[in-house]
Amino acid sequence: MASISNAFSLSLPSNRITNSSSDFNPITSALSLRVNKPAKVSLFGSDSGEFSPGRVAVSKPSGIGGRICANAARVMDQPVGEKSSGAPTIVEVDLGNWSYPIYIGHVHGKKVIVSLTKGNPAVSVEYVILPDGEKFKDMDTLMKVFDKAIESRLDRRCTFVALGGVVIGDMCGFAAASFLRGVNFIQIPTTVMAQVDSSVGGKTGINHPLGKNLIGAFYQPQCVLIDTDTLDTLPDRELASGLAEVIKYRLIRDAEKKNMEKLIARNPNALAYAIKRSCENKAEVVSLDEKESGLRATLNLGHTFGHAIETGFGYGQWLHGEAVAAGTVMAVDMSYRLGWIDSSIVKRVDDILLRAKLPTAPPETMTVEMFKSVMAVRAPSLPCSVNLEPLSPTLDKNVDKKVDGLLRLILLKGPLGN
């Protein structure tokens, strides 16, 4: 990636953005150079791949699109193929004082002007370019963010901006949660995986050699800005990896989704629809269970097995979505063996993953003992007790798959979508 510092500049009020600001406009707030107080913004991006600077600067719309609250009734979905109105879709993550909007849209027109902060003493932009990939999602890379923040003398009024995929968002968010015990944070995800899943919900963190995402914090961003045009240059493998999370939502909550071929073909309306529905689904779950004490754990379908594959096989050998796809097949197989689903669902899951060009079995080098060893880190008493009860929103607390010495597996039961 070329110089991230030339991508765009941000200036934000020192107070947190919440849904109480009825006139908040993400475009003017994100790209304006007018500030009342001195402000600093730090950009954290990946050094892998190409990114067009203008794609971040979403044009100011003539009117803000309809707001979708996570705790409200579902709105009518725009059919795939129908022309967009031009205004961004807004999905609200309802978390009280920590609520924030997700803006989904794209640049209109062929040219965009990006304003920078040269000569403006009120705003300064610092940037850190981080290596790309799960194998770099560690403490050493995280320290590069802290080093830059401290060298730049950032204070609590600064804002961290994550421009990139899952790894960048997770690390930048954890850095924002930790630096000076918490500073403002904005997600600008540029991959399907980040746009449909990781940028929403506030999970941040890094990996440990013994397990994935074992070090981190729940820390919500001020907002999420999703520009679907950034997917134009996404490699096919990364696209397929992100679709694994879209399929997950179809299996556990949204069984009516039917646009896999259009998604693979990068149909812009199909992608925008899938991103919107995935964000709505996750926003609804997060608003009901932010810290994963019950309902939110259902979003981990395929992840317990998938994380074991990533850890055991080596971070970065398989993309996250590839590991989750194989893990989903394993979870579906277990659901079938328990008699909770019929063989037709097993076949449908295999078929849709194959259509998405995703793996349907773990690497041959992953033995049963390797799975047990890695998964035991998350559940120390795994050899003695495995709880296979399906989760529901009414379960007691402490059902996170990493606690209590029990391994909680998210499985399917009954018709598709449950």
CSV table of C-alpha atoms in Angstrom, one decimal:
chain,number,residue,atom,x,y,z
A,1,MET,CA,0.0,0.0,0.0
A,2,ALA,CA,1.2,3.5,-0.8
A,3,SER,CA,1.2,6.2,1.9
A,4,ILE,CA,-1.8,5.8,4.1
A,5,SER,CA,-1.3,9.3,5.3
A,6,ASN,CA,-2.6,10.5,1.9
A,7,ALA,CA,-5.9,8.6,2.1
A,8,PHE,CA,-8.0,11.1,4.1
A,9,SER,CA,-8.1,13.1,7.3
A,10,LEU,CA,-10.5,12.9,10.2
A,11,SER,CA,-11.6,15.4,12.7
A,12,LEU,CA,-14.1,14.5,15.4
A,13,PRO,CA,-15.5,16.1,18.5
A,14,SER,CA,-13.8,15.1,21.7
A,15,ASN,CA,-17.0,13.7,23.1
A,16,ARG,CA,-18.2,10.3,22.0
A,17,ILE,CA,-20.6,10.0,19.0
A,18,THR,CA,-23.9,8.5,20.1
A,19,ASN,CA,-27.2,8.0,18.5
A,20,SER,CA,-28.5,11.0,20.5
A,21,SER,CA,-26.9,13.3,17.9
A,22,SER,CA,-29.8,13.4,15.5
A,23,ASP,CA,-28.0,15.7,13.1
A,24,PHE,CA,-24.7,13.8,13.0
A,25,ASN,CA,-23.5,13.3,9.4
A,26,PRO,CA,-20.6,10.8,9.1
A,27,ILE,CA,-19.3,12.5,5.9
A,28,THR,CA,-18.9,16.0,7.3
A,29,SER,CA,-17.7,14.7,10.7
A,30,ALA,CA,-15.2,12.3,9.1
A,31,LEU,CA,-13.8,14.6,6.4
A,32,SER,CA,-14.2,18.1,7.7
A,33,LEU,CA,-11.2,20.1,8.8
A,34,ARG,CA,-13.1,22.4,11.0
A,35,VAL,CA,-12.6,21.7,14.6
A,36,ASN,CA,-13.2,23.6,17.8
A,37,LYS,CA,-10.3,22.0,19.7
A,38,PRO,CA,-6.9,20.7,18.7
A,39,ALA,CA,-7.3,17.2,17.6
A,40,LYS,CA,-5.1,14.3,16.5
A,41,VAL,CA,-6.1,11.3,14.4
A,42,SER,CA,-4.1,8.1,14.0
A,43,LEU,CA,-4.6,5.9,10.9
A,44,PHE,CA,-3.7,2.3,11.1
A,45,GLY,CA,-3.7,0.4,7.8
A,46,SER,CA,-2.3,-2.7,6.2
A,47,ASP,CA,0.8,-2.8,4.0
A,48,SER,CA,-0.7,-5.5,1.8
A,49,GLY,CA,-2.8,-5.0,-1.3
A,50,GLU,CA,-4.0,-1.9,-3.1
A,51,PHE,CA,-6.4,0.7,-1.9
A,52,SER,CA,-7.8,3.7,-3.7
A,53,PRO,CA,-7.7,6.8,-1.4
A,54,GLY,CA,-10.8,8.3,-2.9
A,55,ARG,CA,-12.9,5.3,-2.0
A,56,VAL,CA,-12.9,6.3,1.6
A,57,ALA,CA,-14.3,9.7,1.0
A,58,VAL,CA,-18.0,8.9,0.6
A,59,SER,CA,-19.8,11.8,-1.1
A,60,LYS,CA,-22.1,13.8,1.0
A,61,PRO,CA,-25.7,12.5,0.3
A,62,SER,CA,-28.6,14.7,-0.4
A,63,GLY,CA,-30.5,13.0,2.5
A,64,ILE,CA,-29.6,10.4,5.1
A,65,GLY,CA,-31.2,7.0,4.4
A,66,GLY,CA,-33.6,5.3,6.7
A,67,ARG,CA,-32.2,4.3,10.1
A,68,ILE,CA,-32.4,0.7,11.0
A,69,CYS,CA,-32.4,0.1,14.8
A,70,ALA,CA,-31.2,-3.3,15.9
A,71,ASN,CA,-34.0,-3.6,18.5
A,72,ALA,CA,-36.7,-2.5,16.1
A,73,ALA,CA,-38.9,-4.5,13.7
A,74,ARG,CA,-37.2,-5.6,10.5
A,75,VAL,CA,-37.6,-3.2,7.6
A,76,MET,CA,-38.5,-4.2,4.1
A,77,ASP,CA,-35.3,-5.2,2.3
A,78,GLN,CA,-34.4,-3.7,-1.1
A,79,PRO,CA,-34.6,-6.5,-3.6
A,80,VAL,CA,-31.3,-7.4,-5.3
A,81,GLY,CA,-31.1,-5.7,-8.6
A,82,GLU,CA,-33.1,-2.7,-7.6
A,83,LYS,CA,-31.3,0.6,-8.1
A,84,SER,CA,-30.0,2.2,-5.0
A,85,SER,CA,-31.4,5.5,-3.9
A,86,GLY,CA,-27.9,6.9,-3.4
A,87,ALA,CA,-28.3,7.6,0.3
A,88,PRO,CA,-26.3,5.4,2.6
A,89,THR,CA,-28.0,2.7,4.6
A,90,ILE,CA,-27.7,3.2,8.4
A,91,VAL,CA,-27.7,0.2,10.8
A,92,GLU,CA,-27.8,1.3,14.4
A,93,VAL,CA,-26.1,-0.8,17.1
A,94,ASP,CA,-28.2,-0.1,20.2
A,95,LEU,CA,-26.0,-0.2,23.3
A,96,GLY,CA,-27.2,2.8,25.3
A,97,ASN,CA,-24.5,5.3,25.8
A,98,TRP,CA,-22.2,3.2,23.7
A,99,SER,CA,-24.5,3.0,20.7
A,100,TYR,CA,-23.1,3.7,17.3
A,101,PRO,CA,-24.1,3.7,13.6
A,102,ILE,CA,-22.9,1.6,10.7
A,103,TYR,CA,-23.0,3.5,7.4
A,104,ILE,CA,-23.1,1.4,4.3
A,105,GLY,CA,-22.7,3.0,0.9
A,106,HIS,CA,-20.3,3.8,-1.9
A,107,VAL,CA,-18.8,6.7,-3.8
A,108,HIS,CA,-21.1,8.3,-6.4
A,109,GLY,CA,-19.4,9.8,-9.5
A,110,LYS,CA,-16.0,9.2,-11.0
A,111,LYS,CA,-13.9,11.7,-9.1
A,112,VAL,CA,-13.4,12.5,-5.4
A,113,ILE,CA,-11.5,15.3,-3.8
A,114,VAL,CA,-9.7,14.4,-0.6
A,115,SER,CA,-8.8,17.2,1.8
A,116,LEU,CA,-5.7,16.9,3.9
A,117,THR,CA,-4.6,18.9,6.9
A,118,LYS,CA,-1.5,20.6,5.7
A,119,GLY,CA,-1.1,24.0,7.3
A,120,ASN,CA,-3.9,23.4,9.8
A,121,PRO,CA,-2.4,23.6,13.3
A,122,ALA,CA,-5.6,22.3,14.9
A,123,VAL,CA,-5.4,18.9,13.3
A,124,SER,CA,-2.6,16.5,12.8
A,125,VAL,CA,-2.7,13.0,11.2
A,126,GLU,CA,-0.3,10.3,12.1
A,127,TYR,CA,-0.2,6.9,10.5
A,128,VAL,CA,1.2,3.4,11.1
A,129,ILE,CA,1.4,0.8,8.3
A,130,LEU,CA,1.1,-2.7,9.8
A,131,PRO,CA,2.0,-6.0,8.2
A,132,ASP,CA,-1.0,-8.0,6.9
A,133,GLY,CA,-2.2,-11.4,8.1
A,134,GLU,CA,-3.1,-13.4,11.2
A,135,LYS,CA,0.5,-14.4,11.9
A,136,PHE,CA,1.2,-10.7,12.6
A,137,LYS,CA,-1.8,-10.3,14.9
A,138,ASP,CA,0.4,-10.4,18.0
A,139,MET,CA,2.0,-8.3,20.8
A,140,ASP,CA,5.0,-7.3,18.7
A,141,THR,CA,2.9,-5.7,16.0
A,142,LEU,CA,0.5,-4.1,18.6
A,143,MET,CA,3.5,-2.4,20.1
A,144,LYS,CA,4.2,-0.6,16.8
A,145,VAL,CA,0.8,1.1,17.3
A,146,PHE,CA,1.6,2.1,20.9
A,147,ASP,CA,5.1,3.3,19.9
A,148,LYS,CA,3.7,5.6,17.2
A,149,ALA,CA,1.0,6.9,19.5
A,150,ILE,CA,3.5,7.7,22.3
A,151,GLU,CA,6.1,9.2,19.9
A,152,SER,CA,3.4,11.4,18.5
A,153,ARG,CA,2.3,12.5,22.0
A,154,LEU,CA,-1.3,11.6,21.4
A,155,ASP,CA,-3.7,12.4,24.3
A,156,ARG,CA,-7.1,11.2,25.3
A,157,ARG,CA,-8.8,13.5,22.7
A,158,CYS,CA,-7.2,11.5,19.8
A,159,THR,CA,-9.0,9.1,17.6
A,160,PHE,CA,-7.7,5.8,16.3
A,161,VAL,CA,-9.0,4.9,12.8
A,162,ALA,CA,-8.7,1.3,11.5
A,163,LEU,CA,-8.4,1.2,7.7
A,164,GLY,CA,-8.1,-2.3,6.5
A,165,GLY,CA,-9.4,-5.9,7.1
A,166,VAL,CA,-10.1,-8.0,10.2
A,167,VAL,CA,-6.5,-8.1,11.6
A,168,ILE,CA,-6.1,-4.3,11.3
A,169,GLY,CA,-9.5,-3.6,12.9
A,170,ASP,CA,-8.9,-6.1,15.8
A,171,MET,CA,-5.5,-4.7,16.6
A,172,CYS,CA,-6.4,-1.1,16.2
A,173,GLY,CA,-9.5,-1.5,18.4
A,174,PHE,CA,-7.5,-3.2,21.1
A,175,ALA,CA,-4.9,-0.5,20.9
A,176,ALA,CA,-7.6,2.1,21.3
A,177,ALA,CA,-9.1,0.3,24.2
A,178,SER,CA,-5.7,0.1,25.9
A,179,PHE,CA,-4.0,3.4,25.1
A,180,LEU,CA,-4.4,5.9,27.9
A,181,ARG,CA,-7.1,3.5,29.1
A,182,GLY,CA,-9.4,4.2,26.2
A,183,VAL,CA,-9.5,6.6,23.3
A,184,ASN,CA,-12.0,7.2,20.4
A,185,PHE,CA,-12.0,4.6,17.7
A,186,ILE,CA,-13.5,4.3,14.2
A,187,GLN,CA,-13.7,1.3,11.9
A,188,ILE,CA,-13.3,1.6,8.1
A,189,PRO,CA,-13.4,-2.1,7.0
A,190,THR,CA,-12.2,-2.9,3.5
A,191,THR,CA,-12.8,-6.7,3.2
A,192,VAL,CA,-16.0,-8.7,3.2
A,193,MET,CA,-15.1,-10.5,6.4
A,194,ALA,CA,-14.5,-7.2,8.2
A,195,GLN,CA,-17.6,-5.5,6.8
A,196,VAL,CA,-20.1,-8.2,7.6
A,197,ASP,CA,-18.7,-9.3,10.9
A,198,SER,CA,-15.5,-8.2,12.7
A,199,SER,CA,-16.0,-4.4,12.5
A,200,VAL,CA,-19.3,-4.7,14.3
A,201,GLY,CA,-19.8,-5.6,17.9
A,202,GLY,CA,-16.7,-4.4,19.7
A,203,LYS,CA,-14.5,-7.5,19.8
A,204,THR,CA,-10.9,-6.5,19.7
A,205,GLY,CA,-7.7,-8.3,20.4
A,206,ILE,CA,-4.6,-10.3,19.4
A,207,ASN,CA,-3.6,-13.9,19.1
A,208,HIS,CA,-1.4,-16.0,21.4
A,209,PRO,CA,0.7,-18.9,20.2
A,210,LEU,CA,-1.6,-21.2,22.3
A,211,GLY,CA,-4.9,-19.8,21.0
A,212,LYS,CA,-6.6,-17.3,18.8
A,213,ASN,CA,-8.1,-14.1,20.2
A,214,LEU,CA,-7.2,-15.0,23.8
A,215,ILE,CA,-6.0,-11.5,24.6
A,216,GLY,CA,-8.3,-8.6,24.0
A,217,ALA,CA,-11.2,-6.5,25.1
A,218,PHE,CA,-14.8,-5.6,24.3
A,219,TYR,CA,-14.5,-2.0,23.0
A,220,GLN,CA,-17.1,-0.4,20.8
A,221,PRO,CA,-16.2,2.0,18.0
A,222,GLN,CA,-17.7,5.5,17.5
A,223,CYS,CA,-19.0,4.4,14.1
A,224,VAL,CA,-18.3,2.0,11.3
A,225,LEU,CA,-18.0,3.4,7.7
A,226,ILE,CA,-18.4,0.7,5.1
A,227,ASP,CA,-17.6,1.7,1.5
A,228,THR,CA,-18.6,-1.3,-0.7
A,229,ASP,CA,-16.4,-0.1,-3.6
A,230,THR,CA,-13.3,-1.2,-1.6
A,231,LEU,CA,-14.3,-4.8,-2.5
A,232,ASP,CA,-13.6,-4.2,-6.2
A,233,THR,CA,-9.9,-5.1,-5.7
A,234,LEU,CA,-10.4,-7.8,-3.1
A,235,PRO,CA,-8.7,-11.1,-4.1
A,236,ASP,CA,-11.1,-13.9,-4.9
A,237,ARG,CA,-9.8,-16.0,-1.9
A,238,GLU,CA,-10.5,-13.1,0.5
A,239,LEU,CA,-14.0,-12.6,-1.0
A,240,ALA,CA,-14.8,-16.3,-0.5
A,241,SER,CA,-13.4,-16.2,3.1
A,242,GLY,CA,-15.8,-13.3,4.0
A,243,LEU,CA,-18.8,-15.2,2.5
A,244,ALA,CA,-18.3,-17.9,5.2
A,245,GLU,CA,-19.6,-15.4,7.7
A,246,VAL,CA,-22.6,-14.5,5.4
A,247,ILE,CA,-23.4,-18.2,5.2
A,248,LYS,CA,-23.2,-18.5,9.0
A,249,TYR,CA,-25.9,-15.9,9.4
A,250,ARG,CA,-28.0,-17.8,6.9
A,251,LEU,CA,-27.7,-21.0,8.9
A,252,ILE,CA,-28.4,-19.5,12.4
A,253,ARG,CA,-30.8,-16.6,11.7
A,254,ASP,CA,-31.6,-15.7,8.1
A,255,ALA,CA,-32.4,-18.8,6.2
A,256,GLU,CA,-34.1,-17.0,3.3
A,257,LYS,CA,-30.9,-15.6,1.8
A,258,LYS,CA,-30.4,-16.8,-1.8
A,259,ASN,CA,-27.8,-15.0,-3.8
A,260,MET,CA,-24.5,-17.0,-3.6
A,261,GLU,CA,-23.8,-16.9,-7.3
A,262,LYS,CA,-24.4,-13.1,-7.5
A,263,LEU,CA,-22.1,-12.7,-4.5
A,264,ILE,CA,-19.3,-14.7,-6.0
A,265,ALA,CA,-19.8,-12.7,-9.2
A,266,ARG,CA,-19.4,-9.5,-7.1
A,267,ASN,CA,-22.8,-8.1,-8.0
A,268,PRO,CA,-22.7,-4.8,-6.2
A,269,ASN,CA,-26.4,-4.9,-5.1
A,270,ALA,CA,-26.1,-8.5,-3.9
A,271,LEU,CA,-23.0,-7.6,-1.9
A,272,ALA,CA,-24.6,-4.4,-0.4
A,273,TYR,CA,-27.7,-6.5,0.6
A,274,ALA,CA,-25.6,-9.2,2.2
A,275,ILE,CA,-23.5,-6.7,4.1
A,276,LYS,CA,-26.7,-4.9,5.3
A,277,ARG,CA,-28.5,-8.0,6.4
A,278,SER,CA,-25.3,-9.4,8.2
A,279,CYS,CA,-24.9,-6.1,10.0
A,280,GLU,CA,-28.5,-6.0,11.0
A,281,ASN,CA,-28.3,-9.6,12.3
A,282,LYS,CA,-25.2,-8.9,14.3
A,283,ALA,CA,-26.4,-5.5,15.5
A,284,GLU,CA,-29.5,-7.1,16.9
A,285,VAL,CA,-27.6,-9.9,18.7
A,286,VAL,CA,-25.0,-7.5,20.1
A,287,SER,CA,-27.7,-5.0,21.3
A,288,LEU,CA,-29.2,-7.9,23.3
A,289,ASP,CA,-26.0,-9.5,24.6
A,290,GLU,CA,-22.9,-7.2,24.2
A,291,LYS,CA,-20.5,-9.3,26.3
A,292,GLU,CA,-21.4,-12.7,25.0
A,293,SER,CA,-23.1,-14.0,28.1
A,294,GLY,CA,-25.7,-16.0,26.1
A,295,LEU,CA,-27.3,-15.2,22.8
A,296,ARG,CA,-24.2,-13.7,21.2
A,297,ALA,CA,-22.4,-17.0,21.6
A,298,THR,CA,-24.6,-18.4,18.8
A,299,LEU,CA,-22.5,-16.3,16.4
A,300,ASN,CA,-19.7,-18.7,17.1
A,301,LEU,CA,-21.2,-21.4,14.9
A,302,GLY,CA,-18.1,-23.2,13.4
A,303,HIS,CA,-15.7,-21.0,15.2
A,304,THR,CA,-14.7,-23.3,18.0
A,305,PHE,CA,-13.5,-25.9,15.5
A,306,GLY,CA,-12.3,-23.1,13.1
A,307,HIS,CA,-10.1,-21.4,15.6
A,308,ALA,CA,-8.5,-24.7,16.5
A,309,ILE,CA,-7.7,-25.2,12.8
A,310,GLU,CA,-6.1,-21.7,12.6
A,311,THR,CA,-4.1,-22.3,15.8
A,312,GLY,CA,-3.0,-25.9,15.1
A,313,PHE,CA,-2.3,-25.5,11.4
A,314,GLY,CA,-0.5,-22.2,11.8
A,315,TYR,CA,-1.9,-18.6,11.8
A,316,GLY,CA,-2.2,-17.4,8.2
A,317,GLN,CA,-2.0,-20.8,6.5
A,318,TRP,CA,-5.8,-20.8,6.1
A,319,LEU,CA,-7.8,-17.6,6.1
A,320,HIS,CA,-10.3,-17.2,8.9
A,321,GLY,CA,-13.3,-17.8,6.8
A,322,GLU,CA,-11.8,-20.9,5.3
A,323,ALA,CA,-11.2,-22.4,8.8
A,324,VAL,CA,-14.7,-21.3,9.9
A,325,ALA,CA,-16.2,-23.0,6.8
A,326,ALA,CA,-14.5,-26.3,7.7
A,327,GLY,CA,-15.5,-25.8,11.3
A,328,THR,CA,-19.1,-25.2,10.3
A,329,VAL,CA,-19.2,-28.6,8.5
A,330,MET,CA,-17.8,-30.3,11.6
A,331,ALA,CA,-20.5,-28.6,13.8
A,332,VAL,CA,-23.2,-29.5,11.3
A,333,ASP,CA,-22.0,-33.1,11.3
A,334,MET,CA,-22.1,-33.2,15.1
A,335,SER,CA,-25.7,-31.8,15.0
A,336,TYR,CA,-26.7,-34.6,12.6
A,337,ARG,CA,-25.0,-37.3,14.7
A,338,LEU,CA,-27.0,-36.0,17.7
A,339,GLY,CA,-30.2,-36.3,15.7
A,340,TRP,CA,-31.0,-32.6,15.8
A,341,ILE,CA,-31.0,-32.0,12.1
A,342,ASP,CA,-31.8,-34.2,9.1
A,343,SER,CA,-29.4,-35.2,6.3
A,344,SER,CA,-30.9,-32.7,3.9
A,345,ILE,CA,-29.5,-29.8,5.9
A,346,VAL,CA,-26.1,-31.5,6.0
A,347,LYS,CA,-26.2,-31.7,2.2
A,348,ARG,CA,-27.4,-28.0,1.8
A,349,VAL,CA,-24.5,-26.8,4.0
A,350,ASP,CA,-22.0,-28.7,2.0
A,351,ASP,CA,-23.4,-27.5,-1.2
A,352,ILE,CA,-23.5,-23.8,-0.3
A,353,LEU,CA,-19.9,-23.9,1.0
A,354,LEU,CA,-18.7,-25.6,-2.1
A,355,ARG,CA,-20.5,-23.1,-4.3
A,356,ALA,CA,-18.7,-20.3,-2.4
A,357,LYS,CA,-15.4,-22.1,-3.1
A,358,LEU,CA,-14.7,-22.8,0.5
A,359,PRO,CA,-13.2,-25.9,2.1
A,360,THR,CA,-15.6,-28.5,3.7
A,361,ALA,CA,-13.0,-30.5,5.7
A,362,PRO,CA,-10.1,-29.5,7.9
A,363,PRO,CA,-6.5,-29.9,6.7
A,364,GLU,CA,-5.4,-33.5,6.7
A,365,THR,CA,-2.6,-32.7,9.1
A,366,MET,CA,-5.1,-31.7,11.8
A,367,THR,CA,-5.5,-34.8,13.9
A,368,VAL,CA,-8.1,-35.4,16.6
A,369,GLU,CA,-5.4,-35.0,19.3
A,370,MET,CA,-4.4,-31.6,17.8
A,371,PHE,CA,-8.0,-30.5,18.0
A,372,LYS,CA,-8.4,-31.7,21.6
A,373,SER,CA,-5.1,-30.0,22.6
A,374,VAL,CA,-6.0,-26.6,21.1
A,375,MET,CA,-9.6,-26.6,22.2
A,376,ALA,CA,-8.6,-27.6,25.8
A,377,VAL,CA,-6.9,-24.2,26.1
A,378,ARG,CA,-10.3,-22.7,25.9
A,379,ALA,CA,-11.8,-25.4,28.1
A,380,PRO,CA,-9.2,-26.9,30.5
A,381,SER,CA,-11.4,-29.8,31.6
A,382,LEU,CA,-12.4,-30.8,28.1
A,383,PRO,CA,-11.4,-34.5,28.5
A,384,CYS,CA,-13.7,-34.8,31.5
A,385,SER,CA,-16.8,-32.8,30.5
A,386,VAL,CA,-18.3,-31.5,27.2
A,387,ASN,CA,-21.6,-29.7,27.4
A,388,LEU,CA,-23.5,-30.1,24.1
A,389,GLU,CA,-26.7,-28.3,25.1
A,390,PRO,CA,-27.9,-25.8,22.5
A,391,LEU,CA,-27.8,-22.2,23.5
A,392,SER,CA,-30.9,-20.0,23.8
A,393,PRO,CA,-31.3,-16.3,24.9
A,394,THR,CA,-32.6,-17.5,28.2
A,395,LEU,CA,-29.5,-19.4,29.3
A,396,ASP,CA,-27.6,-18.5,32.5
A,397,LYS,CA,-24.5,-16.4,32.3
A,398,ASN,CA,-21.1,-17.7,31.7
A,399,VAL,CA,-21.8,-19.7,28.6
A,400,ASP,CA,-18.9,-18.2,26.7
A,401,LYS,CA,-17.0,-21.0,25.0
A,402,LYS,CA,-13.8,-20.0,26.8
A,403,VAL,CA,-15.0,-20.3,30.4
A,404,ASP,CA,-16.2,-22.7,33.1
A,405,GLY,CA,-13.9,-25.6,32.1
A,406,LEU,CA,-16.6,-26.7,29.7
A,407,LEU,CA,-16.6,-26.6,25.9
A,408,ARG,CA,-19.8,-25.1,24.6
A,409,LEU,CA,-20.3,-25.9,20.9
A,410,ILE,CA,-22.8,-24.0,18.9
A,411,LEU,CA,-24.9,-26.5,16.9
A,412,LEU,CA,-27.9,-26.5,14.7
A,413,LYS,CA,-31.3,-27.9,15.8
A,414,GLY,CA,-34.5,-28.2,13.8
A,415,PRO,CA,-35.2,-26.3,10.6
A,416,LEU,CA,-32.5,-24.2,8.9
A,417,GLY,CA,-32.1,-20.9,10.7
A,418,ASN,CA,-32.2,-22.3,14.2
